[in-house]
């Protein structure tokens, strides 16, 4: 006890000096923890935004030609449309689809259609042919409507890109003839000519073709024979 009273002044001074330092250190530590937590949250948010951006880009690539996706994202107010002097459109119809679906449930009907449309997707991707849309049991694709095709046509004429679409038609016939487990018939129609191509809509945007060329191709399919 005597030692304590002898050193009381020194202890008081030490406590007086150390307490503010401890308080400052504690505040600094809490601020560091808060800053670290904010940094982690910011990194996580930026990572999530990047993942969402990639997902959005991939979804838009399923709706629009790749050459138009960036423009649509950076300048959505801009009208994207151009006149194409020469393009070829191919309509492919799943023949007798209505009679087939009468024997199937709704889920089975859509599964049937999706299986065959996915095969057509793979064929078009393999041949570098642009998928335009599906309407009911119809599948529409074309060449000469994308910028890369237009440039290729300038170099070698429209025949340079048309041959890829003709190969798609042959692949479709092979798909029909080799469909042993699940028989299917296709009816096709094709036409070449000028048209207007562009993006329609901001909600669920779609790449669309307009003009007599696409209408004539549709009529050729309607008047055609399966197989």
PDB file of C-alpha atoms in Angstrom:
ATOM      1  CA  UNK A   1       0.000   0.000   0.000  1.00  0.00           C
ATOM      2  CA  UNK A   2       2.879   2.355   0.837  1.00  0.00           C
ATOM      3  CA  UNK A   3       4.401   1.655  -2.606  1.00  0.00           C
ATOM      4  CA  UNK A   4       1.055   2.472  -4.240  1.00  0.00           C
ATOM      5  CA  UNK A   5       0.765   5.834  -2.534  1.00  0.00           C
ATOM      6  CA  UNK A   6       4.388   6.656  -3.346  1.00  0.00           C
ATOM      7  CA  UNK A   7       3.818   6.004  -7.039  1.00  0.00           C
ATOM      8  CA  UNK A   8       0.242   7.305  -7.215  1.00  0.00           C
ATOM      9  CA  UNK A   9       1.211  10.386  -9.192  1.00  0.00           C
ATOM     10  CA  UNK A  10       3.054   8.277 -11.765  1.00  0.00           C
ATOM     11  CA  UNK A  11       0.184   5.872 -12.073  1.00  0.00           C
ATOM     12  CA  UNK A  12      -2.240   8.761 -12.520  1.00  0.00           C
ATOM     13  CA  UNK A  13      -0.064  10.265 -15.252  1.00  0.00           C
ATOM     14  CA  UNK A  14       0.254   6.901 -17.020  1.00  0.00           C
ATOM     15  CA  UNK A  15      -3.492   6.331 -16.913  1.00  0.00           C
ATOM     16  CA  UNK A  16      -4.134   9.888 -18.102  1.00  0.00           C
ATOM     17  CA  UNK A  17      -1.845   9.333 -21.102  1.00  0.00           C
ATOM     18  CA  UNK A  18      -2.820   5.751 -21.954  1.00  0.00           C
ATOM     19  CA  UNK A  19      -6.603   6.130 -21.786  1.00  0.00           C
ATOM     20  CA  UNK A  20      -6.843   8.584 -24.699  1.00  0.00           C
ATOM     21  CA  UNK A  21      -4.404   6.462 -26.668  1.00  0.00           C
ATOM     22  CA  UNK A  22      -6.503   3.344 -26.046  1.00  0.00           C
ATOM     23  CA  UNK A  23      -9.664   5.195 -26.996  1.00  0.00           C
ATOM     24  CA  UNK A  24      -8.072   6.521 -30.180  1.00  0.00           C
ATOM     25  CA  UNK A  25      -6.734   3.058 -30.989  1.00  0.00           C
ATOM     26  CA  UNK A  26     -10.148   1.489 -30.407  1.00  0.00           C
ATOM     27  CA  UNK A  27     -11.867   4.047 -32.643  1.00  0.00           C
ATOM     28  CA  UNK A  28      -9.237   3.557 -35.349  1.00  0.00           C
ATOM     29  CA  UNK A  29      -9.668  -0.230 -35.153  1.00  0.00           C
ATOM     30  CA  UNK A  30     -13.455   0.050 -35.448  1.00  0.00           C
ATOM     31  CA  UNK A  31     -13.080   2.438 -38.395  1.00  0.00           C
ATOM     32  CA  UNK A  32     -10.685  -0.011 -40.067  1.00  0.00           C
ATOM     33  CA  UNK A  33     -13.155  -2.873 -39.585  1.00  0.00           C
ATOM     34  CA  UNK A  34     -15.943  -0.707 -41.006  1.00  0.00           C
ATOM     35  CA  UNK A  35     -13.802   0.317 -43.997  1.00  0.00           C
ATOM     36  CA  UNK A  36     -12.790  -3.302 -44.642  1.00  0.00           C
ATOM     37  CA  UNK A  37     -16.436  -4.388 -44.495  1.00  0.00           C
ATOM     38  CA  UNK A  38     -17.460  -1.620 -46.899  1.00  0.00           C
ATOM     39  CA  UNK A  39     -14.650  -2.603 -49.281  1.00  0.00           C
ATOM     40  CA  UNK A  40     -15.720  -6.259 -49.233  1.00  0.00           C
ATOM     41  CA  UNK A  41     -19.344  -5.271 -49.849  1.00  0.00           C
ATOM     42  CA  UNK A  42     -18.314  -2.977 -52.720  1.00  0.00           C
ATOM     43  CA  UNK A  43     -16.203  -5.725 -54.323  1.00  0.00           C
ATOM     44  CA  UNK A  44     -19.080  -8.209 -53.950  1.00  0.00           C
ATOM     45  CA  UNK A  45     -21.532  -5.708 -55.468  1.00  0.00           C
ATOM     46  CA  UNK A  46     -19.225  -4.938 -58.405  1.00  0.00           C
ATOM     47  CA  UNK A  47     -18.700  -8.662 -58.996  1.00  0.00           C
ATOM     48  CA  UNK A  48     -22.467  -9.206 -58.979  1.00  0.00           C
ATOM     49  CA  UNK A  49     -22.958  -6.312 -61.408  1.00  0.00           C
ATOM     50  CA  UNK A  50     -20.329  -7.779 -63.748  1.00  0.00           C
ATOM     51  CA  UNK A  51     -21.989 -11.199 -63.605  1.00  0.00           C
ATOM     52  CA  UNK A  52     -25.392  -9.628 -64.323  1.00  0.00           C
ATOM     53  CA  UNK A  53     -23.902  -7.627 -67.221  1.00  0.00           C
ATOM     54  CA  UNK A  54     -22.406 -10.773 -68.745  1.00  0.00           C
ATOM     55  CA  UNK A  55     -25.724 -12.602 -68.280  1.00  0.00           C
ATOM     56  CA  UNK A  56     -27.629  -9.701 -69.871  1.00  0.00           C
ATOM     57  CA  UNK A  57     -25.206  -9.614 -72.818  1.00  0.00           C
ATOM     58  CA  UNK A  58     -25.595 -13.356 -73.337  1.00  0.00           C
ATOM     59  CA  UNK A  59     -29.400 -13.069 -73.226  1.00  0.00           C
ATOM     60  CA  UNK A  60     -29.388 -10.251 -75.771  1.00  0.00           C
ATOM     61  CA  UNK A  61     -27.147 -12.308 -78.053  1.00  0.00           C
ATOM     62  CA  UNK A  62     -30.004 -14.852 -78.146  1.00  0.00           C
ATOM     63  CA  UNK A  63     -32.364 -12.088 -79.334  1.00  0.00           C
ATOM     64  CA  UNK A  64     -30.184  -9.944 -81.592  1.00  0.00           C
ATOM     65  CA  UNK A  65     -27.232 -10.373 -83.946  1.00  0.00           C
ATOM     66  CA  UNK A  66     -23.976  -9.944 -82.032  1.00  0.00           C
ATOM     67  CA  UNK A  67     -23.050  -6.865 -84.088  1.00  0.00           C
ATOM     68  CA  UNK A  68     -26.149  -5.031 -82.793  1.00  0.00           C
ATOM     69  CA  UNK A  69     -25.985  -5.929 -79.090  1.00  0.00           C
ATOM     70  CA  UNK A  70     -23.368  -3.335 -78.083  1.00  0.00           C
ATOM     71  CA  UNK A  71     -25.187  -0.535 -79.904  1.00  0.00           C
ATOM     72  CA  UNK A  72     -28.478  -1.555 -78.296  1.00  0.00           C
ATOM     73  CA  UNK A  73     -26.922  -1.454 -74.810  1.00  0.00           C
ATOM     74  CA  UNK A  74     -24.959   1.777 -75.230  1.00  0.00           C
ATOM     75  CA  UNK A  75     -27.589   3.705 -77.193  1.00  0.00           C
ATOM     76  CA  UNK A  76     -31.013   2.072 -76.715  1.00  0.00           C
ATOM     77  CA  UNK A  77     -32.818   5.146 -78.101  1.00  0.00           C
ATOM     78  CA  UNK A  78     -31.150   4.782 -81.503  1.00  0.00           C
ATOM     79  CA  UNK A  79     -33.319   3.168 -84.176  1.00  0.00           C
ATOM     80  CA  UNK A  80     -31.386   0.259 -85.650  1.00  0.00           C
ATOM     81  CA  UNK A  81     -32.621  -0.405 -89.175  1.00  0.00           C
ATOM     82  CA  UNK A  82     -31.015  -0.750 -92.571  1.00  0.00           C
ATOM     83  CA  UNK A  83     -31.981  -1.631 -96.103  1.00  0.00           C
ATOM     84  CA  UNK A  84     -30.376  -4.809 -97.464  1.00  0.00           C
ATOM     85  CA  UNK A  85     -30.082  -4.993-101.246  1.00  0.00           C
ATOM     86  CA  UNK A  86     -29.883  -8.788-101.446  1.00  0.00           C
ATOM     87  CA  UNK A  87     -30.691 -11.366 -98.806  1.00  0.00           C
ATOM     88  CA  UNK A  88     -32.146 -14.861 -98.796  1.00  0.00           C
ATOM     89  CA  UNK A  89     -34.759 -16.015 -96.310  1.00  0.00           C
ATOM     90  CA  UNK A  90     -35.545 -19.651 -95.493  1.00  0.00           C
ATOM     91  CA  UNK A  91     -38.789 -20.745 -93.826  1.00  0.00           C
ATOM     92  CA  UNK A  92     -38.872 -24.213 -92.252  1.00  0.00           C
ATOM     93  CA  UNK A  93     -42.195 -25.664 -91.102  1.00  0.00           C
ATOM     94  CA  UNK A  94     -42.627 -28.691 -88.861  1.00  0.00           C
ATOM     95  CA  UNK A  95     -45.209 -30.518 -90.944  1.00  0.00           C
ATOM     96  CA  UNK A  96     -48.372 -31.946 -89.323  1.00  0.00           C
ATOM     97  CA  UNK A  97     -47.532 -30.318 -85.992  1.00  0.00           C
ATOM     98  CA  UNK A  98     -51.188 -29.776 -85.090  1.00  0.00           C
ATOM     99  CA  UNK A  99     -52.060 -33.432 -85.595  1.00  0.00           C
ATOM    100  CA  UNK A 100     -48.970 -34.487 -83.634  1.00  0.00           C
ATOM    101  CA  UNK A 101     -49.826 -32.281 -80.659  1.00  0.00           C
ATOM    102  CA  UNK A 102     -53.362 -33.679 -80.394  1.00  0.00           C
ATOM    103  CA  UNK A 103     -51.795 -36.863 -79.061  1.00  0.00           C
ATOM    104  CA  UNK A 104     -49.492 -35.070 -76.605  1.00  0.00           C
ATOM    105  CA  UNK A 105     -49.791 -33.049 -73.413  1.00  0.00           C
ATOM    106  CA  UNK A 106     -48.855 -29.343 -73.561  1.00  0.00           C
ATOM    107  CA  UNK A 107     -45.489 -30.110 -71.940  1.00  0.00           C
ATOM    108  CA  UNK A 108     -44.809 -32.928 -74.391  1.00  0.00           C
ATOM    109  CA  UNK A 109     -45.807 -30.717 -77.343  1.00  0.00           C
ATOM    110  CA  UNK A 110     -43.377 -27.960 -76.381  1.00  0.00           C
ATOM    111  CA  UNK A 111     -40.627 -30.471 -75.596  1.00  0.00           C
ATOM    112  CA  UNK A 112     -41.113 -31.980 -79.050  1.00  0.00           C
ATOM    113  CA  UNK A 113     -40.909 -28.563 -80.712  1.00  0.00           C
ATOM    114  CA  UNK A 114     -37.932 -27.442 -78.610  1.00  0.00           C
ATOM    115  CA  UNK A 115     -35.946 -30.571 -79.438  1.00  0.00           C
ATOM    116  CA  UNK A 116     -36.248 -29.981 -83.170  1.00  0.00           C
ATOM    117  CA  UNK A 117     -35.795 -26.213 -82.990  1.00  0.00           C
ATOM    118  CA  UNK A 118     -32.630 -26.702 -80.935  1.00  0.00           C
ATOM    119  CA  UNK A 119     -31.320 -28.995 -83.678  1.00  0.00           C
ATOM    120  CA  UNK A 120     -32.095 -26.296 -86.236  1.00  0.00           C
ATOM    121  CA  UNK A 121     -30.291 -23.788 -83.997  1.00  0.00           C
ATOM    122  CA  UNK A 122     -27.188 -25.970 -84.036  1.00  0.00           C
ATOM    123  CA  UNK A 123     -27.355 -26.360 -87.815  1.00  0.00           C
ATOM    124  CA  UNK A 124     -27.633 -22.582 -88.321  1.00  0.00           C
ATOM    125  CA  UNK A 125     -24.782 -21.915 -85.916  1.00  0.00           C
ATOM    126  CA  UNK A 126     -22.622 -24.488 -87.692  1.00  0.00           C
ATOM    127  CA  UNK A 127     -23.346 -22.918 -91.122  1.00  0.00           C
ATOM    128  CA  UNK A 128     -23.113 -19.304 -89.841  1.00  0.00           C
ATOM    129  CA  UNK A 129     -26.708 -18.591 -90.788  1.00  0.00           C
ATOM    130  CA  UNK A 130     -28.741 -15.987 -88.871  1.00  0.00           C
ATOM    131  CA  UNK A 131     -31.745 -17.262 -86.954  1.00  0.00           C
ATOM    132  CA  UNK A 132     -34.532 -14.694 -87.223  1.00  0.00           C
ATOM    133  CA  UNK A 133     -37.458 -16.098 -85.246  1.00  0.00           C
ATOM    134  CA  UNK A 134     -39.820 -18.959 -84.564  1.00  0.00           C
ATOM    135  CA  UNK A 135     -43.558 -18.535 -85.051  1.00  0.00           C
ATOM    136  CA  UNK A 136     -45.647 -21.476 -83.933  1.00  0.00           C
ATOM    137  CA  UNK A 137     -44.202 -24.472 -85.761  1.00  0.00           C
ATOM    138  CA  UNK A 138     -42.249 -22.271 -88.207  1.00  0.00           C
ATOM    139  CA  UNK A 139     -38.529 -21.579 -88.010  1.00  0.00           C
ATOM    140  CA  UNK A 140     -37.117 -18.615 -89.953  1.00  0.00           C
ATOM    141  CA  UNK A 141     -33.462 -18.015 -90.802  1.00  0.00           C
ATOM    142  CA  UNK A 142     -31.571 -15.943 -93.379  1.00  0.00           C
ATOM    143  CA  UNK A 143     -28.243 -14.948 -94.887  1.00  0.00           C
ATOM    144  CA  UNK A 144     -27.168 -11.544 -96.110  1.00  0.00           C
ATOM    145  CA  UNK A 145     -28.805  -9.615 -93.260  1.00  0.00           C
ATOM    146  CA  UNK A 146     -25.860  -9.276 -90.873  1.00  0.00           C
ATOM    147  CA  UNK A 147     -22.974  -6.888 -91.468  1.00  0.00           C
ATOM    148  CA  UNK A 148     -20.448  -9.703 -91.836  1.00  0.00           C
ATOM    149  CA  UNK A 149     -22.625 -11.279 -94.546  1.00  0.00           C
ATOM    150  CA  UNK A 150     -23.010  -7.941 -96.328  1.00  0.00           C
ATOM    151  CA  UNK A 151     -19.239  -7.503 -96.417  1.00  0.00           C
ATOM    152  CA  UNK A 152     -18.760 -11.073 -97.649  1.00  0.00           C
ATOM    153  CA  UNK A 153     -21.342 -10.485-100.393  1.00  0.00           C
ATOM    154  CA  UNK A 154     -19.474  -7.370-101.527  1.00  0.00           C
ATOM    155  CA  UNK A 155     -16.334  -9.461-101.950  1.00  0.00           C
ATOM    156  CA  UNK A 156     -17.750 -12.606-103.571  1.00  0.00           C
ATOM    157  CA  UNK A 157     -21.332 -11.814-104.526  1.00  0.00           C
ATOM    158  CA  UNK A 158     -24.453 -13.070-102.790  1.00  0.00           C
ATOM    159  CA  UNK A 159     -23.650 -16.636-103.856  1.00  0.00           C
ATOM    160  CA  UNK A 160     -20.819 -16.587-101.292  1.00  0.00           C
ATOM    161  CA  UNK A 161     -23.336 -16.482 -98.423  1.00  0.00           C
ATOM    162  CA  UNK A 162     -26.257 -18.197-100.187  1.00  0.00           C
ATOM    163  CA  UNK A 163     -24.404 -21.500-100.323  1.00  0.00           C
ATOM    164  CA  UNK A 164     -24.396 -21.620 -96.515  1.00  0.00           C
ATOM    165  CA  UNK A 165     -28.189 -21.383 -96.449  1.00  0.00           C
ATOM    166  CA  UNK A 166     -28.470 -24.096 -99.101  1.00  0.00           C
ATOM    167  CA  UNK A 167     -26.321 -26.310 -96.871  1.00  0.00           C
ATOM    168  CA  UNK A 168     -28.749 -25.636 -94.018  1.00  0.00           C
ATOM    169  CA  UNK A 169     -31.627 -26.824 -96.229  1.00  0.00           C
ATOM    170  CA  UNK A 170     -29.684 -30.008 -97.032  1.00  0.00           C
ATOM    171  CA  UNK A 171     -28.935 -30.535 -93.334  1.00  0.00           C
ATOM    172  CA  UNK A 172     -32.652 -30.207 -92.568  1.00  0.00           C
ATOM    173  CA  UNK A 173     -33.449 -32.898 -95.141  1.00  0.00           C
ATOM    174  CA  UNK A 174     -30.793 -35.132 -93.566  1.00  0.00           C
ATOM    175  CA  UNK A 175     -32.341 -34.465 -90.154  1.00  0.00           C
ATOM    176  CA  UNK A 176     -35.706 -35.575 -91.497  1.00  0.00           C
ATOM    177  CA  UNK A 177     -34.415 -38.705 -93.214  1.00  0.00           C
ATOM    178  CA  UNK A 178     -32.365 -39.781 -90.184  1.00  0.00           C
ATOM    179  CA  UNK A 179     -35.170 -39.258 -87.654  1.00  0.00           C
ATOM    180  CA  UNK A 180     -35.882 -42.923 -86.956  1.00  0.00           C
ATOM    181  CA  UNK A 181     -36.858 -42.814 -83.273  1.00  0.00           C
ATOM    182  CA  UNK A 182     -39.040 -39.719 -83.689  1.00  0.00           C
ATOM    183  CA  UNK A 183     -40.260 -39.362 -87.298  1.00  0.00           C
ATOM    184  CA  UNK A 184     -40.690 -35.793 -88.492  1.00  0.00           C
ATOM    185  CA  UNK A 185     -41.307 -34.007 -91.781  1.00  0.00           C
ATOM    186  CA  UNK A 186     -40.281 -30.494 -92.759  1.00  0.00           C
ATOM    187  CA  UNK A 187     -41.605 -28.193 -95.446  1.00  0.00           C
ATOM    188  CA  UNK A 188     -39.369 -25.364 -96.664  1.00  0.00           C
ATOM    189  CA  UNK A 189     -39.598 -22.196 -98.722  1.00  0.00           C
ATOM    190  CA  UNK A 190     -36.834 -19.828 -99.813  1.00  0.00           C
ATOM    191  CA  UNK A 191     -36.608 -16.518-101.627  1.00  0.00           C
ATOM    192  CA  UNK A 192     -33.919 -13.950-102.461  1.00  0.00           C
ATOM    193  CA  UNK A 193     -34.363 -10.199-102.759  1.00  0.00           C
ATOM    194  CA  UNK A 194     -34.144  -6.835-100.979  1.00  0.00           C
ATOM    195  CA  UNK A 195     -35.564  -6.249 -97.517  1.00  0.00           C
ATOM    196  CA  UNK A 196     -35.358  -4.060 -94.428  1.00  0.00           C
ATOM    197  CA  UNK A 197     -33.705  -5.492 -91.314  1.00  0.00           C
ATOM    198  CA  UNK A 198     -33.761  -3.965 -87.855  1.00  0.00           C
ATOM    199  CA  UNK A 199     -34.474  -4.180 -84.146  1.00  0.00           C
ATOM    200  CA  UNK A 200     -38.079  -3.835 -83.003  1.00  0.00           C
ATOM    201  CA  UNK A 201     -39.019  -3.070 -79.393  1.00  0.00           C
ATOM    202  CA  UNK A 202     -37.169  -2.150 -76.220  1.00  0.00           C
ATOM    203  CA  UNK A 203     -38.955  -4.664 -74.018  1.00  0.00           C
ATOM    204  CA  UNK A 204     -38.128  -8.112 -75.400  1.00  0.00           C
ATOM    205  CA  UNK A 205     -36.317  -6.616 -78.432  1.00  0.00           C
ATOM    206  CA  UNK A 206     -36.242  -8.712 -81.583  1.00  0.00           C
ATOM    207  CA  UNK A 207     -34.351  -8.633 -84.874  1.00  0.00           C
ATOM    208  CA  UNK A 208     -36.968  -8.544 -87.625  1.00  0.00           C
ATOM    209  CA  UNK A 209     -37.110  -8.586 -91.431  1.00  0.00           C
ATOM    210  CA  UNK A 210     -39.645  -6.678 -93.521  1.00  0.00           C
ATOM    211  CA  UNK A 211     -40.567  -6.637 -97.195  1.00  0.00           C
ATOM    212  CA  UNK A 212     -41.813  -8.731-100.091  1.00  0.00           C
ATOM    213  CA  UNK A 213     -38.799 -11.038 -99.911  1.00  0.00           C
ATOM    214  CA  UNK A 214     -39.795 -12.510 -96.555  1.00  0.00           C
ATOM    215  CA  UNK A 215     -43.466 -12.644 -97.569  1.00  0.00           C
ATOM    216  CA  UNK A 216     -42.597 -14.510-100.769  1.00  0.00           C
ATOM    217  CA  UNK A 217     -40.403 -16.983 -98.871  1.00  0.00           C
ATOM    218  CA  UNK A 218     -43.354 -17.679 -96.548  1.00  0.00           C
ATOM    219  CA  UNK A 219     -45.676 -18.257 -99.512  1.00  0.00           C
ATOM    220  CA  UNK A 220     -43.115 -20.578-101.109  1.00  0.00           C
ATOM    221  CA  UNK A 221     -43.153 -22.652 -97.921  1.00  0.00           C
ATOM    222  CA  UNK A 222     -46.952 -22.713 -97.843  1.00  0.00           C
ATOM    223  CA  UNK A 223     -47.130 -23.946-101.441  1.00  0.00           C
ATOM    224  CA  UNK A 224     -44.232 -26.375-101.071  1.00  0.00           C
ATOM    225  CA  UNK A 225     -44.147 -30.105-100.424  1.00  0.00           C
ATOM    226  CA  UNK A 226     -42.765 -31.776 -97.326  1.00  0.00           C
ATOM    227  CA  UNK A 227     -39.637 -33.853 -97.609  1.00  0.00           C
TER     228      UNK A 227
END
